[in-house]
One Martini backbone bead per residue (centre of mass of N, CA, C, O) as a GRO file, in nm:
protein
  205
    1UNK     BB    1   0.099   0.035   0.018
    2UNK     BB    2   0.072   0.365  -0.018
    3UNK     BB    3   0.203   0.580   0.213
    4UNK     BB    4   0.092   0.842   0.122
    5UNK     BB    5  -0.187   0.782   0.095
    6UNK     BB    6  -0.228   0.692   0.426
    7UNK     BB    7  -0.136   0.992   0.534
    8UNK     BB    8  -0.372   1.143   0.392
    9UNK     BB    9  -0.593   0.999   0.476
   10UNK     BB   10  -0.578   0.993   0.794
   11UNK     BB   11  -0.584   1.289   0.825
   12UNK     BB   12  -0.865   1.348   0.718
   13UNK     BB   13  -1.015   1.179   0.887
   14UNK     BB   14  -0.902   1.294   1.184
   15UNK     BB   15  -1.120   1.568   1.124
   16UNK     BB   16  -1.382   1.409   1.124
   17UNK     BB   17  -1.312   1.206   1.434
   18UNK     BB   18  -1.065   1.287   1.551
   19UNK     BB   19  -0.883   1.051   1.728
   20UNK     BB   20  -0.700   0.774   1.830
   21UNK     BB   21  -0.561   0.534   1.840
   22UNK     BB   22  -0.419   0.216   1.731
   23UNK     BB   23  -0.739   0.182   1.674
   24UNK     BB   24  -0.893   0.313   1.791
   25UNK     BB   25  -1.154   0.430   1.993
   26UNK     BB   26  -1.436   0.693   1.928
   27UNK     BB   27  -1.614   0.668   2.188
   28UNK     BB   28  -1.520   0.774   2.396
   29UNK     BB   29  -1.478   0.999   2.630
   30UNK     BB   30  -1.483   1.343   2.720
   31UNK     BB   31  -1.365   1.535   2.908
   32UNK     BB   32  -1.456   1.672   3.214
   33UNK     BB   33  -1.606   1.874   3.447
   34UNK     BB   34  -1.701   1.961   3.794
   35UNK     BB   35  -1.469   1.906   3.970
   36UNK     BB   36  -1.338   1.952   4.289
   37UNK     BB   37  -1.079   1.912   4.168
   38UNK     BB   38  -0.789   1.964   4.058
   39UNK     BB   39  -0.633   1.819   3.752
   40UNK     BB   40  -0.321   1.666   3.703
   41UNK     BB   41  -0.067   1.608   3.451
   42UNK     BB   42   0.124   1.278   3.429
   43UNK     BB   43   0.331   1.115   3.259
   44UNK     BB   44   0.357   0.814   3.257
   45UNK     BB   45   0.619   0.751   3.252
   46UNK     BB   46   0.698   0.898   3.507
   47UNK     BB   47   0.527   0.759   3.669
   48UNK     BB   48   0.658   0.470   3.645
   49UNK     BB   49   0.892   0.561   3.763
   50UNK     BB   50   0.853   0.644   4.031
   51UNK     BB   51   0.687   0.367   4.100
   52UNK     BB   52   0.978   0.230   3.996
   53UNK     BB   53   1.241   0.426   4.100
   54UNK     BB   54   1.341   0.465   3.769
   55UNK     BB   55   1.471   0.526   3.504
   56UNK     BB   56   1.410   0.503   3.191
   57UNK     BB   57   1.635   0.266   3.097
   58UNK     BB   58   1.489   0.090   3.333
   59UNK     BB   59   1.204   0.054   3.237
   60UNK     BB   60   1.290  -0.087   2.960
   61UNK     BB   61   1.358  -0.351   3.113
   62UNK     BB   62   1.145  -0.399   3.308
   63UNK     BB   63   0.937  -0.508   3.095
   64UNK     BB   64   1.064  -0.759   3.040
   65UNK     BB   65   0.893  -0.826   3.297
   66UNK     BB   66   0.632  -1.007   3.380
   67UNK     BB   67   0.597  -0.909   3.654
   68UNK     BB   68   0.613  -0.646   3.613
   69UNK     BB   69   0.399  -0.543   3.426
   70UNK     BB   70   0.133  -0.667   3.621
   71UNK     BB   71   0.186  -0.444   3.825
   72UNK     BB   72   0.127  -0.228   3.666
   73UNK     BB   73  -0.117  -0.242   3.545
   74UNK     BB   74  -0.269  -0.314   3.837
   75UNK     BB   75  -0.222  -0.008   3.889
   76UNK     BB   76  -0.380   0.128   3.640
   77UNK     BB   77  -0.648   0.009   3.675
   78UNK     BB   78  -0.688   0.074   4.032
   79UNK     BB   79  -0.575   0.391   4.058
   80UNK     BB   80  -0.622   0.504   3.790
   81UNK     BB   81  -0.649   0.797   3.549
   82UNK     BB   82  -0.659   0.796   3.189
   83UNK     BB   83  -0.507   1.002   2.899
   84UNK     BB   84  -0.505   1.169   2.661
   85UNK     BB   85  -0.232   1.387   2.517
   86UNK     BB   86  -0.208   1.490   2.211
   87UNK     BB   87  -0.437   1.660   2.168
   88UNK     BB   88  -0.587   1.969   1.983
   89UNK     BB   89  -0.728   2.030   2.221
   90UNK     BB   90  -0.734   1.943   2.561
   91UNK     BB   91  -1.062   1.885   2.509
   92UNK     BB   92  -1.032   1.626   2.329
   93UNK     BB   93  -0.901   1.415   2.545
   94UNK     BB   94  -0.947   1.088   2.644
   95UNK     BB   95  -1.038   0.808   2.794
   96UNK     BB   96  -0.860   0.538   2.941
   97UNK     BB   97  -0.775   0.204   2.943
   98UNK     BB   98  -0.569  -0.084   3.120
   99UNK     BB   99  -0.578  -0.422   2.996
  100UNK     BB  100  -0.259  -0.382   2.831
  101UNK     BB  101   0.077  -0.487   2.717
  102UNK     BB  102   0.264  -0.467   2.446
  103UNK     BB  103   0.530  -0.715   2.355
  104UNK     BB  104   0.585  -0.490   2.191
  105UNK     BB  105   0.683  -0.189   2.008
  106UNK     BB  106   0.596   0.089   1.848
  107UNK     BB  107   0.832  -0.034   1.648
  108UNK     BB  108   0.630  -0.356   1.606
  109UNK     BB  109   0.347  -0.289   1.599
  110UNK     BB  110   0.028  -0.317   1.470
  111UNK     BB  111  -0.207  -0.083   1.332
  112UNK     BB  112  -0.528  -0.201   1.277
  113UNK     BB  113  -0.435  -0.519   1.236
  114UNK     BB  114  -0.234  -0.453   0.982
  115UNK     BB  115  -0.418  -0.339   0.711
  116UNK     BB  116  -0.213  -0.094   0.675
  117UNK     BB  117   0.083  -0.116   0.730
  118UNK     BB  118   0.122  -0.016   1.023
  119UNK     BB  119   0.282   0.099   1.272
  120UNK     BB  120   0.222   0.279   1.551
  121UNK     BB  121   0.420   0.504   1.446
  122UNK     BB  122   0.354   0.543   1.188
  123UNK     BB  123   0.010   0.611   1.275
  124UNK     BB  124   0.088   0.883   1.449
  125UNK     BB  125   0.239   1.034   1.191
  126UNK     BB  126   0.029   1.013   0.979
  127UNK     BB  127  -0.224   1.149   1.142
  128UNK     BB  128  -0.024   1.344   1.365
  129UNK     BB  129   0.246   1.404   1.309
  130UNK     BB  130   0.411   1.213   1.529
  131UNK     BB  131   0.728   1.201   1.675
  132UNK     BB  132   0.844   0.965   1.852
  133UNK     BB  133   1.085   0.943   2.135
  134UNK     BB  134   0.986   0.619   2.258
  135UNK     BB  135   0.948   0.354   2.047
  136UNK     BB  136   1.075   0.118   2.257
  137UNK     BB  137   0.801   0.117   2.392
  138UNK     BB  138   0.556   0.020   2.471
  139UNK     BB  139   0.166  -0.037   2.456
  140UNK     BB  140  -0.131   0.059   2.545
  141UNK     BB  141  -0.398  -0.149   2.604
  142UNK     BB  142  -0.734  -0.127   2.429
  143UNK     BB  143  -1.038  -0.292   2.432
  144UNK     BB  144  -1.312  -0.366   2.251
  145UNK     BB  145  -1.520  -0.522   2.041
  146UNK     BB  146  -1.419  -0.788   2.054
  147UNK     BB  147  -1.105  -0.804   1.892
  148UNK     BB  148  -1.064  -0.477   1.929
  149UNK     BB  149  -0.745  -0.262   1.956
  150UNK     BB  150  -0.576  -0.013   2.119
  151UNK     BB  151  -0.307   0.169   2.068
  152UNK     BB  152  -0.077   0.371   2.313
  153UNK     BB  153   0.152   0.528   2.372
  154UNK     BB  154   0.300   0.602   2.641
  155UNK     BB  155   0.365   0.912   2.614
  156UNK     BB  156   0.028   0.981   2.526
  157UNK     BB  157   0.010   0.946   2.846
  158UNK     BB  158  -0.199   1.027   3.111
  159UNK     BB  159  -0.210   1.091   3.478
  160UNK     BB  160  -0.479   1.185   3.694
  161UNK     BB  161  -0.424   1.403   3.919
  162UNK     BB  162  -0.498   1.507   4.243
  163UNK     BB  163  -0.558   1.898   4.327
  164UNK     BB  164  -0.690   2.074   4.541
  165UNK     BB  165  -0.722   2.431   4.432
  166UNK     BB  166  -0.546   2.588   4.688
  167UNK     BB  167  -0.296   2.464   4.574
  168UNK     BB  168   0.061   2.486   4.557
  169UNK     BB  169   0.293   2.480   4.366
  170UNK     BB  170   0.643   2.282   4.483
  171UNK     BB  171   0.949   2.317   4.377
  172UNK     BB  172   1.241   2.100   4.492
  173UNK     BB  173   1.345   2.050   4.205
  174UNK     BB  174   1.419   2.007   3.862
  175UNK     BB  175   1.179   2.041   3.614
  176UNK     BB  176   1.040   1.925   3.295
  177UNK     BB  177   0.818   2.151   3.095
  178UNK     BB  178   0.545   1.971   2.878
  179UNK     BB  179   0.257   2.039   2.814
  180UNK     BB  180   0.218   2.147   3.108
  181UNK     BB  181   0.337   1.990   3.314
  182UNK     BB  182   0.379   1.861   3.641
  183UNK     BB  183   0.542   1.801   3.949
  184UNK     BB  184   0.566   1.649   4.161
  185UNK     BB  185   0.374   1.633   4.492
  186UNK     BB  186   0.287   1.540   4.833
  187UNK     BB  187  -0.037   1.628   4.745
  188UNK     BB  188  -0.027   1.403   4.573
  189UNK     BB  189  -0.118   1.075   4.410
  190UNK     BB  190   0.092   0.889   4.463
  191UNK     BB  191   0.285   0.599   4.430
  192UNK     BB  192   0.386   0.330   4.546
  193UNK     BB  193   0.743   0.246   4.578
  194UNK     BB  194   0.901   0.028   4.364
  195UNK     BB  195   1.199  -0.152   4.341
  196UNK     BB  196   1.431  -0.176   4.029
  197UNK     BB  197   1.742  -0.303   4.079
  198UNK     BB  198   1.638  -0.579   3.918
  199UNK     BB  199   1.710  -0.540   3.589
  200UNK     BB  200   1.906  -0.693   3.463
  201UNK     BB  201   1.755  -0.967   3.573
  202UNK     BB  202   1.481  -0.888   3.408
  203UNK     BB  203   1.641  -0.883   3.119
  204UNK     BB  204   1.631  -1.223   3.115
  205UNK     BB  205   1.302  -1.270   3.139
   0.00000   0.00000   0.00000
């Protein structure tokens, strides 16, 4: 398939239809306001450091790790209210659920069941102009009915965390500001730290 031609499609489509990961939902729910507290968002792989401990090249040796990846997944089930990042304005961004990690990573799942022949890298890029800076992470997967997956960069994704209304962020070191996000503070719901120092022998597993 002509991969210009792809390009041309999906970004036509994405004007008409909104946004939506690789082979997204497009009926998800969108951001909606009237929340009593003032919710921050905060990238998820940042999250997901925080949460084990280690740095971005610690994180993705841990994916490698059946057993860590599973208790990432049981944690942003049961804590966590997740959204897309990527859209513009931010009140286009929709909710996510997350069901699983995809197996390989953003440069080699193939989106929309593979019938585009595009990885999800290349359909990010096509649809929606972004190129991945970590395309080496897998993908959170959401099932929608039947067989039907939309996968979605870590990058790409949002932790929307609770903080008080009349709460001042502090930063307590130097935090770099990209799209909005804010440093965690210790007011916010953060989660609980779990040490990743044995990642080495996580990626033999």
């Amino acid at each position: 398939m002509n991969f210009t031609f792809v390009v041309f499609f999906l970004r036509f489509k994405s004007k008409k239809d909104g946004a939506g990961g690789g082979g997204g939902s497009e009926g998800a729910k969108l951001l909606g306001g009237g929340e009593e507290e003032e919710p921050v968002r905060m990238p998820l792989l940042n999250y997901l450091c925080a949460f084990n401990d280690c740095s971005m090249k610690e994180l993705q040796l841990l994916f490698h790790s059946v057993h860590a990846r599973q208790r990432m997944v049981a944690h942003l089930q049961q804590h966590c209210r997740l959204h897309t990042a990527h859209l513009k304005p931010a009140e286009r961004n929709i909710a996510l659920h997350c069901h699983d990690l995809s197996v390989q990573n953003a440069n080699r799942t193939f989106a929309c069941g593979g019938y585009l022949e595009l990885t999800v890298r290349q359909y990010f890029f096509a649809k929606h102009g972004l190129k991945l800076k970590h395309p080496y992470m897998p993908c959170m997967i959401e099932f929608g009915g039947g067989t039907h997956a939309s996968y979605y960069p870590l990058e790409l994704v949002n932790v929307v965390l609770k903080r008080a209304k009349q709460e001042t962020v502090k930063q307590e070191e130097p935090y770099r500001r990209e799209s909005g996000d804010v440093a965690p503070t210790k007011s916010m719901a953060m989660p609980e730290r779990h040490c990743c120092r044995c990642c080495c022998r996580c990626a033999n597993n």
